[in-house]
Coordinates of C-alpha atoms and ligand atoms in Angstrom, one line a residue:
X1 CA -157.1 -75.8 12.3
X2 CA -154.2 -77.3 10.6
X3 CA -151.0 -75.4 9.8
X4 CA -150.7 -73.8 6.3
X5 CA -147.3 -72.8 4.9
X6 CA -147.3 -69.9 2.4
X7 CA -144.3 -69.0 0.3
X8 CA -143.6 -65.4 -0.9
X9 CA -140.8 -63.0 -1.6
X10 CA -138.5 -62.3 1.4
X11 CA -138.6 -58.5 1.7
X12 CA -137.2 -57.7 5.2
X13 CA -135.5 -60.3 7.4
X14 CA -136.4 -61.3 10.9
X15 CA -139.0 -63.5 12.6
X16 CA -142.3 -62.3 14.0
X17 CA -145.1 -64.2 15.7
X18 CA -148.6 -62.8 16.3
X19 CA -152.2 -62.5 15.3
X20 CA -153.2 -61.5 11.8
X21 CA -154.8 -58.2 11.2
X22 CA -156.4 -57.9 7.8
X23 CA -156.1 -54.3 6.6
X24 CA -158.7 -52.9 4.2
X25 CA -160.6 -56.2 3.9
X26 CA -163.2 -56.1 6.6
X27 CA -166.5 -57.7 5.6
X28 CA -169.6 -56.8 7.5
X29 CA -172.6 -59.2 7.5
X30 CA -175.6 -56.9 7.3
X31 CA -179.1 -58.2 6.8
X32 CA -181.9 -56.1 5.4
X33 CA -184.0 -55.8 8.6
X34 CA -187.4 -54.2 8.0
X35 CA -188.5 -51.5 10.5
X36 CA -191.9 -50.1 11.4
X37 CA -193.0 -46.5 10.7
X38 CA -192.7 -45.8 14.4
X39 CA -189.0 -46.8 14.4
X40 CA -187.9 -44.5 11.6
X41 CA -187.0 -41.6 13.9
X42 CA -185.1 -44.0 16.2
X43 CA -183.0 -45.3 13.2
X44 CA -182.2 -41.7 12.1
X45 CA -181.2 -40.9 15.7
X46 CA -178.9 -44.0 15.7
X47 CA -177.3 -42.8 12.5
X48 CA -176.7 -39.3 13.9
X49 CA -175.2 -40.8 17.0
X50 CA -172.9 -43.0 15.0
X51 CA -171.8 -40.0 12.9
X52 CA -170.9 -38.1 16.1
X53 CA -169.1 -41.1 17.6
X54 CA -167.1 -41.5 14.4
X55 CA -166.2 -37.9 14.4
X56 CA -164.9 -38.1 18.0
X57 CA -162.9 -41.2 17.1
X58 CA -161.3 -39.6 14.1
X59 CA -160.4 -36.4 16.0
X60 CA -158.9 -38.5 18.7
X61 CA -156.7 -40.4 16.2
X62 CA -155.8 -37.2 14.5
X63 CA -154.6 -35.7 17.8
X64 CA -152.6 -38.8 18.7
X65 CA -151.0 -39.0 15.3
X66 CA -150.2 -35.3 15.4
X67 CA -148.5 -35.8 18.8
X68 CA -146.6 -38.9 17.8
X69 CA -145.7 -38.1 14.2
X70 CA -146.3 -34.5 13.6
X71 CA -149.2 -32.5 12.2
X72 CA -148.4 -33.2 8.6
X73 CA -149.2 -36.9 9.1
X74 CA -152.4 -36.0 10.9
X75 CA -153.8 -34.0 8.0
X76 CA -155.0 -37.1 6.1
X77 CA -157.8 -37.3 8.6
X78 CA -159.1 -33.9 7.4
X79 CA -160.3 -35.7 4.3
X80 CA -162.0 -38.3 6.5
X81 CA -163.8 -35.6 8.5
X82 CA -165.0 -34.0 5.2
X83 CA -166.7 -37.3 4.3
X84 CA -168.5 -37.3 7.6
X85 CA -169.8 -33.8 6.8
X86 CA -171.0 -34.7 3.3
X87 CA -174.7 -33.6 3.4
X88 CA -175.6 -35.4 0.2
X89 CA -174.6 -38.7 1.7
X90 CA -176.3 -38.0 5.0
X91 CA -179.5 -36.9 3.4
X92 CA -179.5 -39.8 1.0
X93 CA -179.4 -42.2 3.9
X94 CA -182.1 -40.4 5.9
X95 CA -184.4 -40.2 2.8
X96 CA -184.0 -43.9 2.1
X97 CA -184.7 -44.9 5.7
X98 CA -188.0 -43.0 5.5
X99 CA -188.9 -44.3 2.1
X100 CA -187.7 -47.9 2.2
X101 CA -188.1 -48.7 6.0
X102 CA -185.0 -50.8 6.4
X103 CA -182.6 -50.6 9.4
X104 CA -180.0 -47.9 9.1
X105 CA -177.0 -50.2 8.8
X106 CA -178.5 -51.8 5.8
X107 CA -179.4 -48.5 4.1
X108 CA -176.1 -47.0 5.0
X109 CA -174.1 -49.9 3.6
X110 CA -176.1 -49.8 0.4
X111 CA -175.5 -46.0 0.0
X112 CA -171.8 -46.6 0.8
X113 CA -171.6 -49.2 -2.0
X114 CA -173.2 -46.8 -4.5
X115 CA -170.8 -44.0 -3.6
X116 CA -167.7 -46.2 -3.8
X117 CA -168.8 -47.6 -7.2
X118 CA -169.5 -44.1 -8.6
X119 CA -166.2 -42.7 -7.3
X120 CA -164.2 -45.7 -8.5
X121 CA -165.3 -44.9 -12.1
X122 CA -164.4 -41.2 -12.0
X123 CA -161.7 -40.2 -14.5
X124 CA -160.1 -37.6 -12.2
X125 CA -157.2 -39.2 -10.3
X126 CA -157.7 -37.0 -7.2
X127 CA -161.4 -37.7 -6.9
X128 CA -160.8 -41.4 -7.5
X129 CA -158.4 -41.5 -4.6
X130 CA -161.2 -40.3 -2.3
X131 CA -162.6 -43.8 -2.5
X132 CA -160.3 -45.0 0.2
X133 CA -161.3 -42.1 2.5
X134 CA -165.0 -42.9 1.9
X135 CA -164.3 -46.6 2.5
X136 CA -162.4 -46.0 5.7
X137 CA -164.9 -43.6 7.2
X138 CA -167.8 -45.7 6.0
X139 CA -166.5 -48.8 7.7
X140 CA -165.9 -46.9 10.9
X141 CA -169.5 -45.6 10.8
X142 CA -170.8 -49.2 10.2
X143 CA -168.7 -50.5 13.0
X144 CA -170.3 -48.0 15.3
X145 CA -173.8 -48.8 14.1
X146 CA -173.2 -52.5 14.6
X147 CA -171.5 -52.0 17.9
X148 CA -168.4 -53.9 16.6
X149 CA -165.1 -53.7 18.3
X150 CA -162.9 -51.0 16.7
X151 CA -160.3 -52.5 14.5
X152 CA -158.6 -49.8 12.6
X153 CA -154.9 -50.2 13.0
X154 CA -154.2 -46.9 14.7
X155 CA -156.9 -47.7 17.2
X156 CA -156.1 -51.2 18.3
X157 CA -154.5 -51.9 21.7
X158 CA -153.6 -55.5 20.8
X159 CA -149.9 -56.2 20.8
X160 CA -147.7 -57.9 18.1
X161 CA -150.2 -57.6 15.2
X162 CA -149.1 -58.9 11.8
X163 CA -150.5 -56.7 9.1
X164 CA -151.9 -58.7 6.2
X165 CA -153.0 -56.7 3.2
X166 CA -153.3 -57.0 -0.6
X167 CA -150.8 -54.1 -0.9
X168 CA -149.6 -51.3 1.3
X169 CA -149.3 -47.9 -0.2
X170 CA -146.4 -45.7 1.1
X171 CA -149.0 -43.5 2.7
X172 CA -150.4 -46.5 4.6
X173 CA -147.0 -47.6 5.9
X174 CA -146.1 -44.0 6.8
X175 CA -149.2 -43.7 9.0
X176 CA -148.3 -46.9 10.8
X177 CA -145.0 -45.7 12.0
X178 CA -144.1 -47.1 15.5
X179 CA -147.5 -48.8 15.9
X180 CA -148.0 -52.2 17.4
X181 CA -147.3 -53.9 14.1
X182 CA -144.6 -56.5 14.1
X183 CA -144.6 -57.6 10.5
X184 CA -146.0 -56.9 7.1
X185 CA -147.5 -59.6 4.8
X186 CA -148.8 -58.7 1.4
X187 CA -150.3 -60.3 -1.7
X188 CA -148.3 -58.2 -4.2
X189 CA -145.0 -56.4 -4.2
X190 CA -141.4 -57.2 -4.5
X191 CA -138.1 -57.0 -2.7
X192 CA -137.7 -53.3 -3.5
X193 CA -141.3 -52.2 -3.2
X194 CA -141.9 -49.6 -0.6
X195 CA -143.5 -52.1 1.8
X196 CA -140.1 -53.8 1.9
X197 CA -138.2 -50.6 2.3
X198 CA -140.4 -49.3 5.0
X199 CA -140.3 -52.7 6.8
X200 CA -136.6 -52.5 6.9
X201 CA -136.6 -49.0 8.3
X202 CA -139.1 -50.0 10.9
X203 CA -136.9 -53.0 11.6
X204 CA -139.8 -55.5 11.2
X205 CA -139.9 -58.6 9.0
X206 CA -141.9 -58.5 5.8
X207 CA -142.9 -61.1 3.2
X208 CA -144.5 -59.8 0.0
X209 CA -145.8 -61.2 -3.2
X210 CA -147.7 -64.1 -1.5
X211 CA -150.6 -63.7 -3.9
X212 CA -153.1 -65.5 -1.7
X213 CA -152.3 -64.2 1.8
X214 CA -155.6 -62.2 2.1
X215 CA -157.5 -65.1 0.8
X216 CA -156.0 -67.8 3.1
X217 CA -155.5 -65.7 6.3
X218 CA -158.4 -64.6 8.5
X219 CA -158.4 -61.9 11.1
X220 CA -157.0 -63.3 14.4
X221 CA -155.1 -66.3 12.8
X222 CA -151.8 -66.8 14.5
X223 CA -149.0 -66.2 12.0
X224 CA -145.3 -66.8 11.9
X225 CA -143.5 -64.5 9.5
X226 CA -140.0 -65.5 8.5
X227 CA -138.7 -62.5 6.5
X228 CA -135.4 -64.2 5.6
X229 CA -136.9 -67.1 3.7
X230 CA -140.2 -65.5 2.7
X231 CA -142.3 -68.0 4.6
X232 CA -145.6 -67.3 6.4
X233 CA -147.0 -70.1 8.5
X234 CA -150.7 -69.8 9.3
X235 CA -151.9 -71.3 12.6
X236 CA -148.7 -73.2 13.3
X237 CA -148.7 -76.4 15.3
X238 CA -147.0 -76.5 18.7
X239 CA -143.7 -77.9 17.5
X240 CA -143.3 -75.3 14.7
X241 CA -144.2 -72.5 17.1
X242 CA -141.5 -73.7 19.6
X243 CA -138.9 -73.9 16.8
X244 CA -139.6 -70.3 15.7
X245 CA -139.7 -69.0 19.3
X246 CA -136.2 -70.4 19.8
X247 CA -135.1 -68.9 16.4
X248 CA -136.4 -65.5 17.5
X249 CA -134.4 -65.5 20.7
X250 CA -131.3 -66.6 18.7
X251 CA -131.8 -63.7 16.3
X252 CA -132.1 -61.2 19.1
X253 CA -128.9 -62.4 20.7
X254 CA -127.1 -62.2 17.3
X255 CA -128.4 -58.8 16.6
X256 CA -127.2 -57.6 20.0
X257 CA -123.7 -59.0 19.2
X258 CA -123.4 -57.0 16.0
X259 CA -125.0 -54.0 17.7
X260 CA -122.2 -53.9 20.2
X261 CA -119.7 -53.4 17.3
X262 CA -121.5 -50.5 15.8
X263 CA -119.2 -47.7 17.0
X264 CA -116.1 -49.3 15.4
X265 CA -114.9 -47.8 12.1
X266 CA -115.8 -49.5 8.8
X267 CA -112.2 -50.3 8.0
X268 CA -110.9 -53.3 6.1
X269 CA -108.0 -55.4 7.6
X270 CA -105.6 -53.5 5.3
X271 CA -107.0 -50.1 6.4
X272 CA -109.3 -49.0 3.6
X273 CA -112.1 -47.1 5.3
X274 CA -115.5 -46.8 3.6
X275 CA -118.5 -44.8 4.8
X276 CA -121.5 -46.7 6.1
X277 CA -124.5 -44.5 6.1
X278 CA -128.3 -45.2 6.4
X279 CA -131.4 -44.6 4.4
X280 CA -134.4 -42.9 5.9
X281 CA -137.9 -42.0 4.9
X282 CA -139.0 -40.1 8.0
X283 CA -137.1 -37.9 10.4
X284 CA -138.4 -40.2 13.2
X285 CA -135.9 -42.8 12.1
X286 CA -132.9 -40.7 13.1
X287 CA -132.5 -42.3 16.5
X288 CA -132.3 -45.7 14.8
X289 CA -129.6 -44.4 12.4
X290 CA -127.5 -43.2 15.3
X291 CA -128.1 -46.3 17.4
X292 CA -127.0 -48.6 14.7
X293 CA -123.7 -46.7 14.3
X294 CA -124.3 -45.3 10.7
X295 CA -122.0 -42.4 9.9
X296 CA -124.6 -40.2 8.4
X297 CA -127.6 -40.5 6.0
X298 CA -126.8 -41.5 2.5
X299 CA -130.4 -41.2 1.3
X300 CA -133.2 -39.1 2.8
X301 CA -136.2 -39.9 0.7
X302 CA -138.3 -36.7 0.8
X303 CA -141.5 -38.0 -0.8
X304 CA -142.9 -39.0 2.5
X305 CA -142.9 -35.3 3.4
X306 CA -145.5 -34.7 0.7
X307 CA -147.7 -37.7 1.7
X308 CA -150.9 -37.9 3.8
X309 CA -151.8 -34.3 3.3
X310 CA -154.0 -32.3 1.1
X311 CA -151.7 -29.4 0.3
X312 CA -148.0 -29.1 -0.6
X313 CA -145.4 -28.4 2.1
X314 CA -144.3 -24.8 2.3
X315 CA -140.6 -23.7 2.0
X316 CA -140.6 -23.1 5.8
X317 CA -141.9 -26.6 6.5
X318 CA -139.2 -28.1 4.2
X319 CA -136.6 -25.9 5.9
X320 CA -137.6 -26.9 9.4
X321 CA -137.6 -30.6 8.6
X322 CA -134.2 -30.5 6.8
X323 CA -132.6 -28.3 9.5
X324 CA -133.8 -30.7 12.2
X325 CA -132.3 -33.7 10.3
X326 CA -129.0 -31.9 9.6
X327 CA -128.6 -30.8 13.3
X328 CA -129.5 -34.2 14.7
X329 CA -127.1 -36.1 12.5
X330 CA -124.3 -33.5 12.6
X331 CA -121.3 -33.8 12.3
X332 CA -122.1 -36.6 9.9
X333 CA -123.4 -35.8 6.4
X334 CA -127.1 -36.1 5.3
X335 CA -127.8 -36.5 1.6
X336 CA -131.3 -35.1 0.8
X337 CA -132.8 -36.6 -2.3
X338 CA -135.1 -34.2 -4.1
X339 CA -138.6 -35.2 -4.8
X340 CA -138.9 -38.6 -6.5
X341 CA -142.5 -38.6 -7.4
X342 CA -144.0 -41.2 -9.7
X343 CA -143.2 -44.9 -10.4
X344 CA -144.5 -46.4 -7.2
X345 CA -144.8 -43.1 -5.2
X346 CA -147.9 -41.0 -5.9
X347 CA -148.9 -37.8 -4.3
X348 CA -152.6 -37.0 -4.5
X349 CA -152.2 -33.2 -4.0
X350 CA -150.1 -32.9 -7.2
X351 CA -152.9 -34.2 -9.5
X352 CA -150.4 -36.0 -11.7
X353 CA -152.2 -38.4 -14.0
X354 CA -151.0 -42.0 -13.9
X355 CA -148.9 -42.8 -16.9
X356 CA -149.4 -46.0 -18.9
X357 CA -145.9 -47.0 -17.7
X358 CA -145.4 -45.1 -14.5
X359 CA -141.8 -46.1 -14.1
X360 CA -141.0 -44.8 -17.5
X361 CA -143.2 -41.7 -17.2
X362 CA -143.4 -38.2 -16.0
X363 CA -141.5 -38.8 -12.7
X364 CA -138.8 -37.6 -10.4
X365 CA -136.4 -35.1 -11.9
X366 CA -138.5 -35.0 -15.1
X367 CA -141.5 -33.8 -13.1
X368 CA -139.4 -31.3 -11.0
X369 CA -137.8 -29.7 -14.1
X370 CA -141.3 -29.3 -15.6
X371 CA -142.6 -27.7 -12.4
X372 CA -139.9 -25.4 -11.2
X373 CA -142.5 -23.6 -9.0
X374 CA -142.7 -26.8 -6.9
X375 CA -139.0 -27.8 -7.2
X376 CA -137.5 -24.5 -6.3
X377 CA -139.4 -24.5 -3.0
X378 CA -137.5 -27.6 -2.0
X379 CA -134.2 -26.4 -3.4
X380 CA -134.3 -23.1 -1.5
X381 CA -135.2 -24.9 1.7
X382 CA -132.2 -27.3 1.3
X383 CA -129.9 -24.5 0.7
X384 CA -131.2 -22.6 3.7
X385 CA -130.9 -25.6 5.9
X386 CA -127.3 -26.3 4.7
X387 CA -125.8 -24.0 7.3
X388 CA -127.1 -26.1 10.1
X389 CA -125.0 -29.3 9.5
X390 CA -123.4 -31.1 6.7
X391 CA -126.1 -31.3 4.0
X392 CA -125.6 -32.6 0.5
X393 CA -128.2 -32.7 -2.2
X394 CA -128.8 -35.3 -5.0
X395 CA -131.3 -35.5 -7.9
X396 CA -133.1 -38.8 -8.6
X397 CA -133.5 -40.4 -12.1
X398 CA -130.9 -38.3 -13.9
X399 CA -130.8 -39.9 -17.4
X400 CA -128.1 -37.7 -18.9
X401 CA -126.0 -34.7 -18.3
X402 CA -128.5 -32.2 -19.7
X403 CA -131.0 -33.0 -16.9
X404 CA -128.2 -32.4 -14.3
X405 CA -127.4 -29.1 -15.9
X406 CA -131.0 -28.0 -16.0
X407 CA -131.5 -28.9 -12.3
X408 CA -128.2 -27.1 -11.4
X409 CA -129.4 -24.0 -13.3
X410 CA -132.5 -23.9 -11.1
X411 CA -130.3 -24.4 -8.0
X412 CA -128.2 -21.5 -9.1
X413 CA -131.3 -19.4 -9.5
X414 CA -132.2 -20.3 -5.9
X415 CA -128.7 -19.4 -4.7
X416 CA -128.9 -16.0 -6.4
X417 CA -132.3 -15.3 -4.9
X418 CA -131.0 -16.2 -1.4
X419 CA -127.9 -14.0 -1.9
X420 CA -130.1 -11.1 -2.9
X421 CA -132.1 -11.5 0.2
X422 CA -129.0 -11.9 2.4
X423 CA -130.0 -15.4 3.4
X424 CA -127.1 -17.6 4.3
X425 CA -126.4 -21.0 2.8
X426 CA -123.4 -23.4 2.4
X427 CA -121.6 -22.3 -0.7
X428 CA -119.7 -25.6 -0.9
X429 CA -122.8 -27.7 -0.7
X430 CA -122.0 -30.9 -2.6
X431 CA -124.5 -31.7 -5.4
X432 CA -124.7 -35.3 -6.7
X433 CA -126.5 -37.3 -9.2
X434 CA -128.3 -40.6 -8.5
X435 CA -127.3 -43.1 -11.1
X436 CA -130.2 -45.3 -11.6
X437 CA -131.0 -45.2 -15.3
X438 CA -128.8 -47.2 -17.6
X439 CA -128.2 -44.2 -19.9
X440 CA -126.7 -42.3 -17.0
X441 CA -124.6 -45.4 -16.0
X442 CA -123.2 -45.7 -19.6
X443 CA -122.5 -41.9 -19.8
X444 CA -121.3 -41.7 -16.2
X445 CA -117.9 -40.4 -17.5
X446 CA -119.7 -37.4 -18.9
X447 CA -121.9 -36.8 -15.9
X448 CA -119.0 -37.2 -13.5
X449 CA -117.4 -34.1 -14.8
X450 CA -120.3 -32.0 -13.6
X451 CA -121.3 -33.8 -10.4
X452 CA -119.7 -33.7 -6.9
X453 CA -120.6 -37.3 -6.2
X454 CA -122.6 -40.3 -7.5
X455 CA -125.1 -42.4 -5.5
X456 CA -126.1 -45.6 -7.4
X457 CA -129.8 -46.3 -7.0
X458 CA -129.8 -50.0 -7.7
X459 CA -133.4 -50.5 -7.0
X460 CA -134.2 -48.7 -10.2
X461 CA -131.0 -49.5 -12.0
X462 CA -131.8 -53.2 -11.8
X463 CA -135.3 -52.8 -13.0
X464 CA -134.4 -50.6 -15.9
X465 CA -131.3 -52.6 -17.0
X466 CA -133.0 -56.0 -16.8
X467 CA -136.4 -54.8 -17.9
X468 CA -138.0 -56.2 -14.7
X469 CA -140.7 -54.1 -13.0
X470 CA -139.5 -53.9 -9.4
X471 CA -143.0 -54.1 -8.0
X472 CA -144.3 -57.1 -10.0
X473 CA -144.1 -60.3 -8.0
X474 CA -144.7 -62.5 -11.0
X475 CA -141.3 -61.7 -12.4
X476 CA -139.5 -61.2 -9.1
X477 CA -137.3 -64.2 -10.0
X478 CA -135.8 -62.1 -12.8
X479 CA -134.9 -59.3 -10.5
X480 CA -131.3 -60.2 -9.9
X481 CA -129.0 -57.7 -8.2
X482 CA -126.1 -60.2 -9.0
X483 CA -126.8 -60.2 -12.7
X484 CA -123.6 -59.7 -14.7
X485 CA -125.2 -56.7 -16.5
X486 CA -125.8 -55.0 -13.2
X487 CA -122.3 -55.7 -11.9
X488 CA -120.8 -54.3 -15.2
X489 CA -122.9 -51.2 -14.9
X490 CA -121.9 -50.7 -11.3
X491 CA -118.2 -51.0 -12.2
X492 CA -118.6 -48.5 -15.1
X493 CA -120.1 -46.0 -12.7
X494 CA -117.5 -46.4 -10.0
X495 CA -114.6 -46.3 -12.4
X496 CA -116.0 -43.2 -14.2
X497 CA -116.5 -41.4 -10.9
X498 CA -113.0 -42.2 -9.7
X499 CA -111.5 -41.1 -13.0
X500 CA -113.1 -37.7 -12.4
X501 CA -112.0 -37.8 -8.7
X502 CA -115.5 -37.9 -7.2
X503 CA -116.7 -40.4 -4.7
X504 CA -119.2 -43.0 -5.5
X505 CA -121.8 -44.4 -3.1
X506 CA -124.8 -46.7 -3.4
X507 CA -128.2 -46.2 -1.7
X508 CA -130.1 -49.0 -3.4
X509 CA -131.0 -52.1 -1.3
X510 CA -128.1 -54.0 -2.8
X511 CA -125.5 -52.3 -0.7
X512 CA -127.0 -53.8 2.5
X513 CA -126.8 -57.4 1.2
X514 CA -123.6 -58.9 2.8
X515 CA -122.8 -61.3 -0.1
X516 CA -122.9 -58.5 -2.7
X517 CA -121.4 -55.8 -0.4
X518 CA -118.2 -57.9 -0.5
X519 CA -118.2 -57.6 -4.3
X520 CA -119.1 -53.9 -4.1
X521 CA -116.2 -53.2 -1.7
X522 CA -113.9 -54.9 -4.2
X523 CA -115.2 -52.8 -7.0
X524 CA -114.1 -49.7 -5.1
X525 CA -117.4 -48.4 -3.7
X526 CA -116.7 -45.5 -1.3
X527 CA -120.0 -45.2 0.5
X528 CA -122.7 -47.8 1.4
X529 CA -126.1 -46.5 2.4
X530 CA -128.7 -49.0 3.6
X531 CA -131.6 -49.5 6.1
X532 CA -130.2 -48.6 9.6
X533 CA -130.7 -52.2 10.8
X534 CA -128.2 -53.6 8.2
X535 CA -125.4 -51.2 9.3
X536 CA -123.8 -53.2 12.1
X537 CA -123.7 -56.3 9.9
X538 CA -122.1 -54.7 6.9
X539 CA -119.7 -52.9 9.1
X540 CA -118.7 -56.2 10.6
X541 CA -118.2 -57.6 7.1
X542 CA -116.0 -54.8 6.0
X543 CA -113.9 -55.3 9.1
X544 CA -113.5 -59.0 8.4
X545 CA -111.8 -58.7 5.0
X546 CA -108.8 -57.1 3.4
X547 CA -109.5 -54.8 0.5
X548 CA -106.9 -56.7 -1.6
X549 CA -108.9 -59.8 -1.1
X550 CA -112.3 -58.1 -1.9
X551 CA -110.8 -56.8 -5.1
X552 CA -109.9 -60.3 -6.2
X553 CA -113.4 -61.5 -5.3
X554 CA -114.9 -58.7 -7.4
X555 CA -112.7 -59.5 -10.3
X556 CA -113.7 -63.1 -10.3
X557 CA -117.4 -62.2 -9.8
X558 CA -117.2 -60.1 -12.9
X559 CA -115.9 -63.0 -15.0
X560 CA -118.9 -65.2 -14.2
X561 CA -121.8 -65.7 -16.7
X562 CA -125.0 -65.6 -14.7
X563 CA -126.5 -64.0 -11.6
X564 CA -126.9 -67.4 -10.0
X565 CA -123.1 -68.1 -10.4
X566 CA -122.3 -64.7 -8.9
X567 CA -124.6 -65.4 -6.0
X568 CA -123.2 -68.8 -5.3
X569 CA -119.6 -67.6 -5.6
X570 CA -120.0 -64.6 -3.4
X571 CA -121.9 -66.6 -0.8
X572 CA -119.1 -69.1 -0.7
X573 CA -116.6 -66.3 -0.2
X574 CA -118.7 -64.8 2.6
X575 CA -118.8 -68.2 4.3
X576 CA -115.1 -68.3 4.3
X577 CA -114.5 -64.7 5.4
X578 CA -117.3 -64.1 7.9
X579 CA -119.3 -67.3 8.5
X580 CA -121.1 -65.6 11.4
X581 CA -122.8 -63.2 9.0
X582 CA -124.5 -66.0 7.0
X583 CA -127.8 -67.6 7.7
X584 CA -129.4 -65.3 10.2
X585 CA -131.7 -68.2 10.8
X586 CA -132.3 -71.6 9.3
X587 CA -135.9 -72.2 9.9
X588 CA -136.7 -73.1 6.3
X589 CA -135.1 -76.5 6.9
Ligands
LIG601 C1 -133.0 -46.7 -5.9 O1 -133.7 -46.7 -6.9 O2 -132.1 -47.6 -5.7 C2 -133.3 -45.8 -4.8 C3 -132.5 -45.8 -3.7 O3 -134.4 -45.1 -4.8 P1 -135.9 -45.5 -4.6 O4 -135.9 -46.9 -4.1 O5 -136.5 -44.5 -3.7 O6 -136.5 -45.4 -6.0
LIG602 MG1 -134.9 -44.9 -7.4

């Protein structure tokens, strides 16, 4: 087997080495074996046995997930158990074994194909989503019938697996939390797709947008994933393997060095202190936030709370989760972002039809304002939890001041309800707007008068201002955080916020990029929120430069004409100021 080098989009840095595990692409070779009349009963018994075995396996996984991640994550398996109990499917298989006299695995795989094809064509979004449940359970049953080794991710005991998939939905990555997966590799996706974001919070490397990964890689192939350069090497030769083993060790040493600085303040040489916070998707990430020395959470994405379950979370569940996060992170602040459904984050239990242009559709605050019944449950819970720590709240996808006002009216309704019931809440809770839509950036001066803070969501701001779908790997080269248009919008937002005396933060991935963080510091950004693992590095950067110097760098960056020029210039500046922060590894040479 000769070495193959695949190039994709670097999504989360780091080096991982391990065997490939192809997710959702198992193929079973099943031949139509004829059986005699006398064997019919035996085949039916084998089928029933496989169903029972599968049921036990799912219950076991469900129990383990509930213990490790909480019951809400275990609920996805209820849908799997329902597939196992589907009488129509079971009777269909039994009737066909009797009628056609083929072995059960063949009949079952044929019935499974028919089901999947029928469900895939259904108009109803919710029912269509059941295809993946049927597929999952079906493969599990087949594996048991064929006596194959179990290979569902949550089951495997193998170490250092590299997950290779066409795509990874947020719900897939959420259910893999803390498993033995050491890297993600996908055919599609971009630098800000949720696979990338999740990889960063799990602190594992990821390369996305490889287009042919699932075609070129087979289960068990040894892979090297270099998340910094976007390279995946399949079945590396001895020399390549040794080179990367050394690089991995070097990276660990470097990481430990930055790590040791984590408790120091993020203060420039001339004493301007900024806040370095972290982004989380799941409360399980809090230890990592604290370990990396972040001073709070600048973005708590709450969508994950609604995922992998068949019902909506109750006010009490929201409250318990937010209270927990507030208490754990106290005395530092936690900014809870209200539900940001849509775009690339879908929730099956809400039955929201997919728009033709999901990123421009019925999403985030637009959805929440249209469904106050759902929105107010979350708002009330945030208010109630606000007495247990330093909570702040922010709304996603605000496109103009009217939406902010409408959301604040609903929040006020919640405050009044709580007052009436004598339930305590923090009356000074800061309420901010995410600025991630160009119209909001341009009218930031108007919005700033009615918000307590801004948090710039560059992942979306870049896609909307440059008209580049953040999840489309074909146009990933156009997704340029350093584009002059983006820098000008960021400056407009920061200046508008400061003019109204509110602080301005950034929770998009851009704030964790050392080259650009230098420019952002110079533009006057007050808070940087990023994946926990980037915190020590950015802190080190801030400590290496004078604010005066950063301001000059930002000024010059703003005078440049292209994203490439800005990138080159800021990279040169970084090399001068903090060379140790550049080139985490140089394996692409
Ligand atoms: C953003 O858009 O920059 C952001 C932080 O939110 P998300 O990535 O969840 O859309
Ligand atoms: Mg966003």
